[in-house]
Coordinates of C-alpha atoms in Angstrom, one line a residue:
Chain A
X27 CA -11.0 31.0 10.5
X28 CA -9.5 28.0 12.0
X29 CA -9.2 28.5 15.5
X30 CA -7.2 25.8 18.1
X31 CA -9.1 26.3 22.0
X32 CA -6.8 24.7 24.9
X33 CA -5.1 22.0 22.6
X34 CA -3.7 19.0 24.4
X35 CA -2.1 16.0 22.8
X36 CA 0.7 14.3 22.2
X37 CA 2.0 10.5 20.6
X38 CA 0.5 7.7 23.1
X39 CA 1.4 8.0 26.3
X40 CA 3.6 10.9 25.7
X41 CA 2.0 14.2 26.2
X42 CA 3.5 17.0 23.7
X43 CA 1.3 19.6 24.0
X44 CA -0.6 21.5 26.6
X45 CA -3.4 23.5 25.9
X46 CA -2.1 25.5 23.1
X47 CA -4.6 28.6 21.6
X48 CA -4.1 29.6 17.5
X49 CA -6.0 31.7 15.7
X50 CA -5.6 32.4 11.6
X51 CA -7.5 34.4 9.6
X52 CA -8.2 34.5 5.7
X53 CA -5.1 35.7 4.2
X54 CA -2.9 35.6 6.8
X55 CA 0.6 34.1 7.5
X56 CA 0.9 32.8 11.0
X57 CA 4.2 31.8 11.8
X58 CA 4.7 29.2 14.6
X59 CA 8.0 29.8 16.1
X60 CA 9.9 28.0 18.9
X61 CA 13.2 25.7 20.0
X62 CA 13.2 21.6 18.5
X63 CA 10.7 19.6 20.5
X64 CA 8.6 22.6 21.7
X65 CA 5.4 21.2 19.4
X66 CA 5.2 22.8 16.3
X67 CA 5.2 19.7 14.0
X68 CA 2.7 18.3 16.5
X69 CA 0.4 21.4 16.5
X70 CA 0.3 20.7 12.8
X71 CA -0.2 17.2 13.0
X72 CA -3.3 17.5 15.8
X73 CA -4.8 20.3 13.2
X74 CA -4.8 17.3 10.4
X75 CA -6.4 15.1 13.2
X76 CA -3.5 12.5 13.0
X77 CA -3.2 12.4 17.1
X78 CA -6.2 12.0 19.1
X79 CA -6.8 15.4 20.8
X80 CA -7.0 14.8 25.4
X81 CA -8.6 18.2 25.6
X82 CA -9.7 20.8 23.9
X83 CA -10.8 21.6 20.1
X84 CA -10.2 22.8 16.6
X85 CA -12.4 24.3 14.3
X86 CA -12.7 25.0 10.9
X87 CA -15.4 28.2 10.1
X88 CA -17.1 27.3 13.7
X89 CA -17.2 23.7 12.2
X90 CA -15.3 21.5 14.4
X91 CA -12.6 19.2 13.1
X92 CA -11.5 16.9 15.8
X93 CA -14.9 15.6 15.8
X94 CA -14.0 15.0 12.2
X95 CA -11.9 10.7 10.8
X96 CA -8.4 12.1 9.9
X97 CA -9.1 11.3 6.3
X98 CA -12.0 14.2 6.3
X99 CA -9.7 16.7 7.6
X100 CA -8.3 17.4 4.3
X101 CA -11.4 17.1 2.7
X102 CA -12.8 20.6 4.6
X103 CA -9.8 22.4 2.6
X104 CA -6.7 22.2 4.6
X105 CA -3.5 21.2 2.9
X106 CA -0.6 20.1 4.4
X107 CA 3.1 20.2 3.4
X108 CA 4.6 18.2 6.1
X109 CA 8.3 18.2 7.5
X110 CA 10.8 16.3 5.1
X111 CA 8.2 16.6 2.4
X112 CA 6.6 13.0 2.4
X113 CA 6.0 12.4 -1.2
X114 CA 4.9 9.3 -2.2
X115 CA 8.7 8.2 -3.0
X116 CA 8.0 5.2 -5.7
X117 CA 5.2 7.0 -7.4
X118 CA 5.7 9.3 -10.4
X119 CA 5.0 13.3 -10.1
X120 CA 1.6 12.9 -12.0
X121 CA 0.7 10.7 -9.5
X122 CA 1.5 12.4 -6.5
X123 CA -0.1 15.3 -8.1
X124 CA -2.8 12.6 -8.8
X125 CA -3.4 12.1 -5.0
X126 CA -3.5 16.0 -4.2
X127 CA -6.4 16.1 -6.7
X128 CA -8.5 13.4 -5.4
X129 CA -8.6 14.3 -1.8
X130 CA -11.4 16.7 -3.4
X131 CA -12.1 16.0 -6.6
X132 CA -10.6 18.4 -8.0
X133 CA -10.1 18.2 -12.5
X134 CA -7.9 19.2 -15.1
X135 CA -8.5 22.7 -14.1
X136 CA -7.1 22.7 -11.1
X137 CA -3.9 20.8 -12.0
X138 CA -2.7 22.9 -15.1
X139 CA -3.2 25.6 -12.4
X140 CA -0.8 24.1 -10.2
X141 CA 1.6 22.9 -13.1
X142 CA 1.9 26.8 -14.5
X143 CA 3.1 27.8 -11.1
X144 CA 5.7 24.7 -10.9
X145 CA 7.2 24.6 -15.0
X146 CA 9.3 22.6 -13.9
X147 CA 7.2 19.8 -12.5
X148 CA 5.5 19.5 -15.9
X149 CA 8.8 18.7 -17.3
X150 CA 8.7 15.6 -14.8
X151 CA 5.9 14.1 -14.9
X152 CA 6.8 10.6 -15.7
X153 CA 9.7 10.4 -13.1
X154 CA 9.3 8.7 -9.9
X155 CA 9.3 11.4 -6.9
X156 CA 12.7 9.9 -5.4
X157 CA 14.5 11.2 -8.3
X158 CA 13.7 14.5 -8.3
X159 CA 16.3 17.2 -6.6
X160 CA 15.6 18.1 -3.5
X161 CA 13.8 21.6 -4.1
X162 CA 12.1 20.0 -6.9
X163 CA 10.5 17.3 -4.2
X164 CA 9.7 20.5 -2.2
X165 CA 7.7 21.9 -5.4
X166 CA 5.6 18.7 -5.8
X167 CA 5.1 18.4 -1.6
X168 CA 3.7 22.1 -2.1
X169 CA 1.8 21.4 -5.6
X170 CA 0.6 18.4 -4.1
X171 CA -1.0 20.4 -0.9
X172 CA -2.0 22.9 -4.0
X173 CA -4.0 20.5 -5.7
X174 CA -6.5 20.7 -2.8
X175 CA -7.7 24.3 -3.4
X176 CA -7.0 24.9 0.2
X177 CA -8.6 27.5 2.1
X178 CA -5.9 26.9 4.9
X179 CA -2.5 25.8 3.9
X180 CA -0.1 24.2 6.6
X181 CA 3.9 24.1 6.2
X182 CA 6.0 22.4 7.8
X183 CA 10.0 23.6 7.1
X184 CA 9.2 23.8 3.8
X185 CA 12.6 25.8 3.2
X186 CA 14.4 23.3 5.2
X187 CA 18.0 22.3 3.2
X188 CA 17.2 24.3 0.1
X189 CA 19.3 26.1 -2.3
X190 CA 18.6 30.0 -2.0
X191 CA 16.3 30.6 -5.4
X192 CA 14.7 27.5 -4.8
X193 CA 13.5 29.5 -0.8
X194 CA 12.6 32.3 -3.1
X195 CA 10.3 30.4 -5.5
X196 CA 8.5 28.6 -2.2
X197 CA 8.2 32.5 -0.1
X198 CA 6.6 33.3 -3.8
X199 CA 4.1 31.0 -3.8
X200 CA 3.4 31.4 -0.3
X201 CA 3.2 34.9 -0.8
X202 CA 0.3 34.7 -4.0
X203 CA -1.8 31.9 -1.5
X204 CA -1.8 34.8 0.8
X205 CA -2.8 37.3 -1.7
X206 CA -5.8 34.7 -2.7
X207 CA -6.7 34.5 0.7
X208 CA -5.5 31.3 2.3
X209 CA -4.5 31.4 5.6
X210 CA -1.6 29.7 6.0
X211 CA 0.4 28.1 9.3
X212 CA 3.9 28.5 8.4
X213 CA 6.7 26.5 10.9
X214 CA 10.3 27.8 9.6
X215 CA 13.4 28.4 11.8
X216 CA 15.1 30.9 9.9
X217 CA 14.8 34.2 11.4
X218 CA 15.2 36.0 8.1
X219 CA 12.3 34.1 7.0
X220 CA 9.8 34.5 9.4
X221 CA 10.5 38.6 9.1
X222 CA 9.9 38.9 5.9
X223 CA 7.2 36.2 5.3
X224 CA 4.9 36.4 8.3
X225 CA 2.0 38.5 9.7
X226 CA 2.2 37.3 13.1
X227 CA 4.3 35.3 15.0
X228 CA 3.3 32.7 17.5
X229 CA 6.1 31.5 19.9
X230 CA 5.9 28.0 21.5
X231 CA 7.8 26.8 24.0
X232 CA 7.5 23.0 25.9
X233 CA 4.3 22.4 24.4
X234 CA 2.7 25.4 25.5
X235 CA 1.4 28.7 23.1
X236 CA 3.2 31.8 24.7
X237 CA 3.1 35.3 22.9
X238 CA 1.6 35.9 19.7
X239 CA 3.1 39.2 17.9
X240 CA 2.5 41.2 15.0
X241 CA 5.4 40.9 13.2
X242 CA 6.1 44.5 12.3
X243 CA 6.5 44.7 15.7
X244 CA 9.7 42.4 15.6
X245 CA 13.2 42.6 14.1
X246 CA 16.4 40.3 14.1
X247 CA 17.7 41.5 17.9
X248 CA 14.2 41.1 19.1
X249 CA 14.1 39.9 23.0
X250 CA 11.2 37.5 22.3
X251 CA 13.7 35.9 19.4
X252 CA 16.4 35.4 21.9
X253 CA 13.4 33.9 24.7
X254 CA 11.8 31.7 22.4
X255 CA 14.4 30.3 19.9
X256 CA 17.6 31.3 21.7
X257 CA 18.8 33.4 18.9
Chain B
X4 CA 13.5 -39.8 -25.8
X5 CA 13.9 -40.4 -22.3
X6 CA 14.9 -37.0 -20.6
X7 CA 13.7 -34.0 -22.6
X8 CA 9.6 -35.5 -22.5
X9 CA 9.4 -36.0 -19.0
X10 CA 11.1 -33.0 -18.9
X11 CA 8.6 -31.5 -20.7
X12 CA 5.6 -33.2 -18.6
X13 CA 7.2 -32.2 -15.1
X14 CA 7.2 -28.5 -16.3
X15 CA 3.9 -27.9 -17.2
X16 CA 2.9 -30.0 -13.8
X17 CA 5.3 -27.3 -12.4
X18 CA 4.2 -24.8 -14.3
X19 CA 0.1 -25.5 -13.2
X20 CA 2.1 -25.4 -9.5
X21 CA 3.7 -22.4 -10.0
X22 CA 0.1 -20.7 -11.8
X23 CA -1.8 -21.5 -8.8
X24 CA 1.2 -20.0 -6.4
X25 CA 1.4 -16.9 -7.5
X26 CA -1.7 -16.2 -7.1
X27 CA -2.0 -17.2 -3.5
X28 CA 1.5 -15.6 -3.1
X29 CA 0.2 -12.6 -4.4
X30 CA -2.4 -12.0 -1.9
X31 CA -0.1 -12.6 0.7
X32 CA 2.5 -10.1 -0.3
X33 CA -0.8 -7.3 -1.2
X34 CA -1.9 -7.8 2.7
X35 CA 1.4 -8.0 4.1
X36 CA 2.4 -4.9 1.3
X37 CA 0.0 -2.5 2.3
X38 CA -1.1 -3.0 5.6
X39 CA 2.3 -4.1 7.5
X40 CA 0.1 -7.7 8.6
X41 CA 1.1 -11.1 8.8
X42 CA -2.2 -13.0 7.7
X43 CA -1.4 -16.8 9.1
X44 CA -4.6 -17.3 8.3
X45 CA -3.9 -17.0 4.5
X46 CA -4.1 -20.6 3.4
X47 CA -7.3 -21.2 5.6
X48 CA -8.7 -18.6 3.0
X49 CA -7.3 -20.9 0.4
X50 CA -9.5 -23.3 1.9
X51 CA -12.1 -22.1 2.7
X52 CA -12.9 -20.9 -1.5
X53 CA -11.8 -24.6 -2.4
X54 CA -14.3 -25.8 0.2
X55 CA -16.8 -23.6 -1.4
X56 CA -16.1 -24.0 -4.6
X57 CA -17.2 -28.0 -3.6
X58 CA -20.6 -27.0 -2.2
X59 CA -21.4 -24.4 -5.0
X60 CA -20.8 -27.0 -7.2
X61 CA -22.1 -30.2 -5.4
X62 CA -25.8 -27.6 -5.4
X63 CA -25.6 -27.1 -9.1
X64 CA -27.2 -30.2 -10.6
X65 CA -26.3 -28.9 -14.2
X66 CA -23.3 -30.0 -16.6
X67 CA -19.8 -30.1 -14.0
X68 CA -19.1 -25.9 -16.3
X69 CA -22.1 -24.3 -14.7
X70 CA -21.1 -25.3 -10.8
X71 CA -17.4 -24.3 -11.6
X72 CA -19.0 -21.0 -13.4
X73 CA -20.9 -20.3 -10.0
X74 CA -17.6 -21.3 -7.9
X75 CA -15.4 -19.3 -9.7
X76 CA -17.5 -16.6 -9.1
X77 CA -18.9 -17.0 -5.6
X78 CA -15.7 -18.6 -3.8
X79 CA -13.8 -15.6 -3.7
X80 CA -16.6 -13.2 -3.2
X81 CA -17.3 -15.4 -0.2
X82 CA -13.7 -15.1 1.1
X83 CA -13.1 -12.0 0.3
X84 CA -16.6 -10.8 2.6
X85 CA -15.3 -13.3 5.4
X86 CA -11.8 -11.5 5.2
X87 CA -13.1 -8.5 5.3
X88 CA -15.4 -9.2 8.4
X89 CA -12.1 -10.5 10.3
X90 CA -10.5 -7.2 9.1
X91 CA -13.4 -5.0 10.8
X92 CA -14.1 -7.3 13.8
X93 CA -10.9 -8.3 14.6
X94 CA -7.8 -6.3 12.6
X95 CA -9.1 -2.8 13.2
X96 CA -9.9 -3.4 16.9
X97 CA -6.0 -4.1 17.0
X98 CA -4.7 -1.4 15.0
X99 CA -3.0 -3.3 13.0
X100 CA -0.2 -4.1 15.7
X101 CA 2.4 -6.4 13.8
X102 CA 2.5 -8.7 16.6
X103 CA -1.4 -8.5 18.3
X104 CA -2.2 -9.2 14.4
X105 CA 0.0 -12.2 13.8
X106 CA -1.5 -14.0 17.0
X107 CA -4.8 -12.6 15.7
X108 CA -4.4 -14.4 12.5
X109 CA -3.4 -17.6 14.1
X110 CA -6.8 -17.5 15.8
X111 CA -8.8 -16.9 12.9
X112 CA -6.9 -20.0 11.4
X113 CA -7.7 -22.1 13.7
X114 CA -11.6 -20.8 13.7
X115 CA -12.2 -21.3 9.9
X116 CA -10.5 -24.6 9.9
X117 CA -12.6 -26.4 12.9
X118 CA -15.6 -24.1 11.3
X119 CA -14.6 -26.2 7.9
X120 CA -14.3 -29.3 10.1
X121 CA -17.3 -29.3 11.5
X122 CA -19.7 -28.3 7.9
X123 CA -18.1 -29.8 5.3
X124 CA -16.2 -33.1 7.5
X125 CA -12.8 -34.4 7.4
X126 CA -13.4 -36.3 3.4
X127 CA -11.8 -35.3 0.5
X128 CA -14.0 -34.1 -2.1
X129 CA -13.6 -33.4 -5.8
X130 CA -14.8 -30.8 -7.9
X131 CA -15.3 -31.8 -11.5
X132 CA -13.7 -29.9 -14.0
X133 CA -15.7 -28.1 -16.3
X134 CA -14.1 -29.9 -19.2
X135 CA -10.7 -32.3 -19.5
X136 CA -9.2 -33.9 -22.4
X137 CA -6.6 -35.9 -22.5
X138 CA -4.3 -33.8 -25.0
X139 CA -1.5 -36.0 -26.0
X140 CA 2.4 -34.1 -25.7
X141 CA 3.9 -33.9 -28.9
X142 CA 7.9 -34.2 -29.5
X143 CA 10.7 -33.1 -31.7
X144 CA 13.6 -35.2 -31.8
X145 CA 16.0 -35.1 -34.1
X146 CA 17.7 -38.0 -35.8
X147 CA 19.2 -39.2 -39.1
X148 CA 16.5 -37.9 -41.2
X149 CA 16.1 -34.3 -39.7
X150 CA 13.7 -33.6 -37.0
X151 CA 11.0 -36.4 -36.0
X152 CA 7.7 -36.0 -34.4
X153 CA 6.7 -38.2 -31.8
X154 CA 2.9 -38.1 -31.5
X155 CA 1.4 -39.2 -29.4
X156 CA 4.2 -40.7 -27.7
X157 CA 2.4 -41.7 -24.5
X158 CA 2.2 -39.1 -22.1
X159 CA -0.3 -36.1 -22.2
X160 CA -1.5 -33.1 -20.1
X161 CA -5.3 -32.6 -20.0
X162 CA -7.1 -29.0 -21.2
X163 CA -8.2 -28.0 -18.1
X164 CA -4.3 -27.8 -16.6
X165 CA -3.5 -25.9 -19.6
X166 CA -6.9 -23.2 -18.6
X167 CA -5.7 -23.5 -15.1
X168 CA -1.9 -21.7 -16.4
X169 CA -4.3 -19.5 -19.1
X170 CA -6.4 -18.4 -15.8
X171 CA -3.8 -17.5 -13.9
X172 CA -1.8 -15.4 -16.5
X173 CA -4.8 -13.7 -17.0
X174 CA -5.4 -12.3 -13.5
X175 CA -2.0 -11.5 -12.9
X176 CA -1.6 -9.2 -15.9
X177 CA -5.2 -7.8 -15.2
X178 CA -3.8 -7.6 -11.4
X179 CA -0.6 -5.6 -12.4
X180 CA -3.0 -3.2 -15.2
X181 CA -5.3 -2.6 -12.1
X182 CA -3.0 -1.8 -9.8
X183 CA -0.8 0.8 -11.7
X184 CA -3.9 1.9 -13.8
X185 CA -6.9 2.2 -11.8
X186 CA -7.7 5.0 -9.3
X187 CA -7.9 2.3 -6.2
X188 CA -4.5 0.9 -7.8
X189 CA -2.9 4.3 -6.7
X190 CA -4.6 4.8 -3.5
X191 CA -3.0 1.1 -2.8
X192 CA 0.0 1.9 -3.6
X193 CA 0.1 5.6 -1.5
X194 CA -1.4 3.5 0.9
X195 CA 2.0 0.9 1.1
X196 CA 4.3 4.0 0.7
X197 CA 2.8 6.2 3.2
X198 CA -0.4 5.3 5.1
X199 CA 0.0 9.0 7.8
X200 CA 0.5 10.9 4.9
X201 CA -2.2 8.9 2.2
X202 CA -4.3 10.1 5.4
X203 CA -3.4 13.8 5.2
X204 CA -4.6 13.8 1.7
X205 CA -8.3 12.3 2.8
X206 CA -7.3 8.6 1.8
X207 CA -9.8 6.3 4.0
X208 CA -7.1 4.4 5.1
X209 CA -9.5 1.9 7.4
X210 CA -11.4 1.4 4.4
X211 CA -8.3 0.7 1.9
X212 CA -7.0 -1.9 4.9
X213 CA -10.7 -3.6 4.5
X214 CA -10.7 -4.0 1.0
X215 CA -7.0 -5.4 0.2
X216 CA -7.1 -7.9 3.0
X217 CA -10.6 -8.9 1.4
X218 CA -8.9 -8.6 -2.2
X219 CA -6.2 -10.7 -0.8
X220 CA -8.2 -13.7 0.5
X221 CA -10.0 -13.7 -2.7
X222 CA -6.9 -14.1 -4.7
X223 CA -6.0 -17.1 -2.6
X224 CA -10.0 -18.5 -3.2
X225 CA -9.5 -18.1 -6.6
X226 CA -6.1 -20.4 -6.8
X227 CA -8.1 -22.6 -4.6
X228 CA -11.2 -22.9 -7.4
X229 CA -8.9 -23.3 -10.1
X230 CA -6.8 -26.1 -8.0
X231 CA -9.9 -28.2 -7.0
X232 CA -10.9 -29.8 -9.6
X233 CA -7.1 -31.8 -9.9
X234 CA -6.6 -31.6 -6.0
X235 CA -10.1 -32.3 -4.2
X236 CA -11.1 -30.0 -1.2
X237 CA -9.7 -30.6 2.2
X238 CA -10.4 -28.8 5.6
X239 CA -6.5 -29.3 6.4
X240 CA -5.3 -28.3 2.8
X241 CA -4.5 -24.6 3.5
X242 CA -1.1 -25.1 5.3
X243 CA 0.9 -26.0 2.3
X244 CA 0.4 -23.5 0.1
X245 CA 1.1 -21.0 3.6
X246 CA 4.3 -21.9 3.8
X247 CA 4.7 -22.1 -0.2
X248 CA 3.4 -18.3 -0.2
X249 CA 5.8 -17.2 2.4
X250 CA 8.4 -18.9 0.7
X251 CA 7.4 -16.9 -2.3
X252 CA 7.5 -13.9 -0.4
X253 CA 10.2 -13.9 1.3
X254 CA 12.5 -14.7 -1.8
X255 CA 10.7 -12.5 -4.3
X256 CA 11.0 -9.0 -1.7
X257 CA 7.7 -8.1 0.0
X258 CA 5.2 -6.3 -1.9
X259 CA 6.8 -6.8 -5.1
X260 CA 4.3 -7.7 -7.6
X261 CA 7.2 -8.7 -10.1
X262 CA 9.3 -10.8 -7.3
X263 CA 6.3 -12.8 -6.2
X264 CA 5.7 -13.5 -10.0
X265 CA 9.5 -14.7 -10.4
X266 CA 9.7 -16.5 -7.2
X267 CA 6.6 -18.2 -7.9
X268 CA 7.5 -19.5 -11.3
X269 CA 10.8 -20.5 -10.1
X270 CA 9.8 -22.2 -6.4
X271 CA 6.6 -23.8 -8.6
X272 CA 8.3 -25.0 -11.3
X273 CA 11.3 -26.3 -9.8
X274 CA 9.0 -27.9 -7.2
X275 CA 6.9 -30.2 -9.6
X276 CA 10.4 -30.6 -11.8
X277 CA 12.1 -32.0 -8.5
X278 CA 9.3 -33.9 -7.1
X279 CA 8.9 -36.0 -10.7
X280 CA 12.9 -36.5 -11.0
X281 CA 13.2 -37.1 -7.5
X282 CA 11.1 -36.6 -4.6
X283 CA 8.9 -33.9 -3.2
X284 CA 10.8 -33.6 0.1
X285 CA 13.7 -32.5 -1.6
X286 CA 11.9 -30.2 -3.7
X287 CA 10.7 -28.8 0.0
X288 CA 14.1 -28.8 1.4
X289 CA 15.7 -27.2 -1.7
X290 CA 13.0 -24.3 -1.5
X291 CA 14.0 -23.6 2.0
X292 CA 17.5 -23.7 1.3
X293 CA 16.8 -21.1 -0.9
X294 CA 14.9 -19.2 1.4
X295 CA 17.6 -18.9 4.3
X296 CA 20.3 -18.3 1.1
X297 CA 17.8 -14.9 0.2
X298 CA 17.6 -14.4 4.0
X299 CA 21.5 -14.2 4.6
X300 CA 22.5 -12.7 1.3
X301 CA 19.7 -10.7 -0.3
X302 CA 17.4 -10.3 3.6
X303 CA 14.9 -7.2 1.1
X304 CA 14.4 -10.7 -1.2
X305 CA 15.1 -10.6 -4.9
X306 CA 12.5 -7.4 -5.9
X307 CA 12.3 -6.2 -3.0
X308 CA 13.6 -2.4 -1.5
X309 CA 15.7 -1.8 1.4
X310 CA 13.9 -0.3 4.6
X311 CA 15.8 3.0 4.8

């Protein structure tokens, strides 16, 4: 489904990654796995056509995204939950929820959707994002992505500094996108995590795409764990 | 009655200052807002609608209303499509570079005011209003037998100053409504917050860029049409109300809606109440004060946020 071919990019001058291969399918939980700096935030970033690809090519379907303006990435159905969440600090929930619907016009529908699988960001509406907790902000960074109707969801940490029910509610909804089949690029740290969330694994390491496992195939004293992550 | 009238005279004088400021002030502060650029060229926008304003007005052979009709109207459109043109010729091709852009804008100053220059000459000229009475100041006073009105007493304002403070209200409140009601209000403001991730959620940011710094030189043309007819059109008349706007800016915290408001009214006012009691240079020097007081003390201005 979306498919990365011999990805090569990086922020100016500086080259981050080097030729990396992905593959996700409908349905599927690819988890991208591998030491600060090896790329993963920037493999994510080059998929939502925010870095200007030197070689290579992504695809959506066989329809091919890097040829695409960054601002009709999203637009094709990919929604992003970036690292550290990124709301739109000084504007309420309803309105970051506002700009998740517009990226494709998506109605009323769509956001009581969203709302019923967040309560709690109904009760918030009217507050401006920067007040919320911090696994509340992680809710309305994932309803946000939601609001798209994404056929391909990326996340970015999206457990990162949260309270332990707050990891289950995210792994839940991650979870029900997979059951509705979204594929879904998952970057998280925590071993534990990637285990029991994942179908495959892809390790990166220095920019590079190295083994990609089937996660059954894995456990916690895994060499590839040690190799890759140094854990 | 010696004080309180002139008092009351210098303020609305300061007050038609102050109407005309914040809305050049607020264009400023939406460009430099949203898009993270310095537009020296802002008062040669200014300009360039009073200068319009004067030949739309100087074509229309009807009553002095219908040429300001047509000027109000055209003069910022005309800016705003100019603006927008530097934006897509010049701007983009920069990527909005804080510094490329500053020198940019000094470039495109320097264009519009020799392109001014050379069409409409080095003259002052007026633009009639489209109506002025004389509307004499009344004045309370009170003495031995309760209060006393003095009127007329002397001194008056005219209607059209009073429209120009009406006009100016006006926009700003339909300003703030549009941008915290409106659909392109919110894709401003996610715009200012967060252009990488307004991106991520398919926000043409290129195209937002385009439109506010065209939205912002038509808020300055529009000051300009509503100045003209009490200040004449001048090729050179853009660099005051420049440094007035940054003023503004800087004391009222950039991108504050609210701060430019309340730094307008209070560098405005306090501008035409110093320069009647005293003289304008001290009103200048005073405002600057101010300015390197906000700079030292309060350096995110009065509404504005700290940078984390």
């Amino acid at each position: 489904m979306l498919k990365l071919e011999g990805v090569s990019t990086g922020y100016g001058p500086v080259q981050v990654l080097y030729g990396v291969d992905l593959e996700v399918q409908r349905g599927e939980v690819l988890c991208l796995l591998g030491r600060n700096g090896a790329g993963k935030t920037t493999t994510l970033k080059a998929i939502m056509g925010l870095l200007a690809l030197h070689a290579g090519a992504i695809s959506l379907n066989g329809h091919d995204l890097s040829a695409l303006p960054a601002h009709d990435v999203p637009k094709q159905g990919i929604g992003y939950v970036p690292q550290g969440r990124r709301l739109f600090a000084e504007l309420t929930v309803a309105e970051n929820i506002d700009i998740g619907l517009m990226t494709r016009n998506k109605g009323p529908a769509t956001r009581d959707r969203v709302l019923e699988m967040f309560p709690r960001l109904r009760e918030r509406l009217a507050q401006r994002a920067e007040t919320l907790s911090g696994g509340e902000q992680q809710m309305l960074a994932t309803a946000r992505a939601l609001c798209l109707e994404p056929s391909v969801l990326l996340l970015d940490e999206p457990t990162e500094g949260l309270q332990p029910s707050m990891i289950r509610l995210i792994r839940e909804t991650v979870e029900a996108m997979r059951r509705e089949g979204v594929a879904i690029v998952l970057v998280e740290q925590r071993i534990e995590a990637v285990l029991t969330l994942s179908d495959r694994v892809a390790f990166i390491e220095n920019g590079r795409s190295r083994e990609v496992v089937d996660t059954k195939t894995l456990d916690r004293t895994s060499a590839l764990f040690k190799k890759y992550v140094g854990v | 009655m010696e004080f309180g009238p002139h008092l009351l005279l210098a303020t609305l004088e300061g007050a038609v200052g102050a109407a005309v400021l914040a809305l050049t002030a607020l264009g400023l502060s939406l460009v430099f807002g949203v898009m993270r650029v310095v537009n020296v060229a802002h008062g040669e926008f200014y300009m360039l609608g009073a200068v319009v304003a004067w030949f739309v007005a100087s074509a229309m052979s009807a009553h002095p209303a219908f040429g300001f009709m047509a000027a109000v109207l055209i003069a910022p459109a005309m800016a705003g499509l100019v603006a927008i043109l530097a934006d897509r010729l010049v701007l983009k091709r920069l990527h909005y570079d804080p510094e490329a852009t500053i020198v940019a804008t000094i470039g495109i100053l320097y264009i519009m005011q020799q392109t001014a220059l050379m069409t409409f000459g080095p003259e002052a000229r007026p633009v009639a209003p489209p109506f002025n009475t004389r509307i004499p100041l009344p004045w309370l006073e009170y003495g031995e037998n309760g209060f006393n009105l003095f009127y007329p007493w002397g001194l008056s304002t005219t209607s059209y100053k009073l429209f120009v403070i009406a006009a100016a209200a006006v926009i700003l409140v339909s300003f703030a409504l549009f941008l915290s009601r409106s659909r392109f209000g919110l894709i401003m403001r996610a715009t200012q917050l967060d252009r990488e991730t307004a991106l991520t959620f398919g926000i043409p940011v290129e195209r937002v860029y385009s439109l506010v710094f065209g939205l912002g030189a038509a808020l300055a043309a529009f000051a300009a049409v509503l100045i003209v007819p009490i200040q004449q059109a001048h090729y050179l008349m853009g660099a005051d109300p420049l440094l007035l706007s940054f003023i503004v800016v800087i004391i009222g915290g950039l991108g504050s809606l609210r701060g430019t408001v309340v730094a307008a009214l209070l560098i405005g006012m306090s501008d035409g109440i110093i320069s009647v009691f005293f003289s304008p240079t001290l009103a200048k020097i005073l405002a600057t004060l101010l300015v390197a007081l906000v700079l030292v003390f309060r350096p995110q201005g009065l509404y504005g946020k700290k940078r984390a």
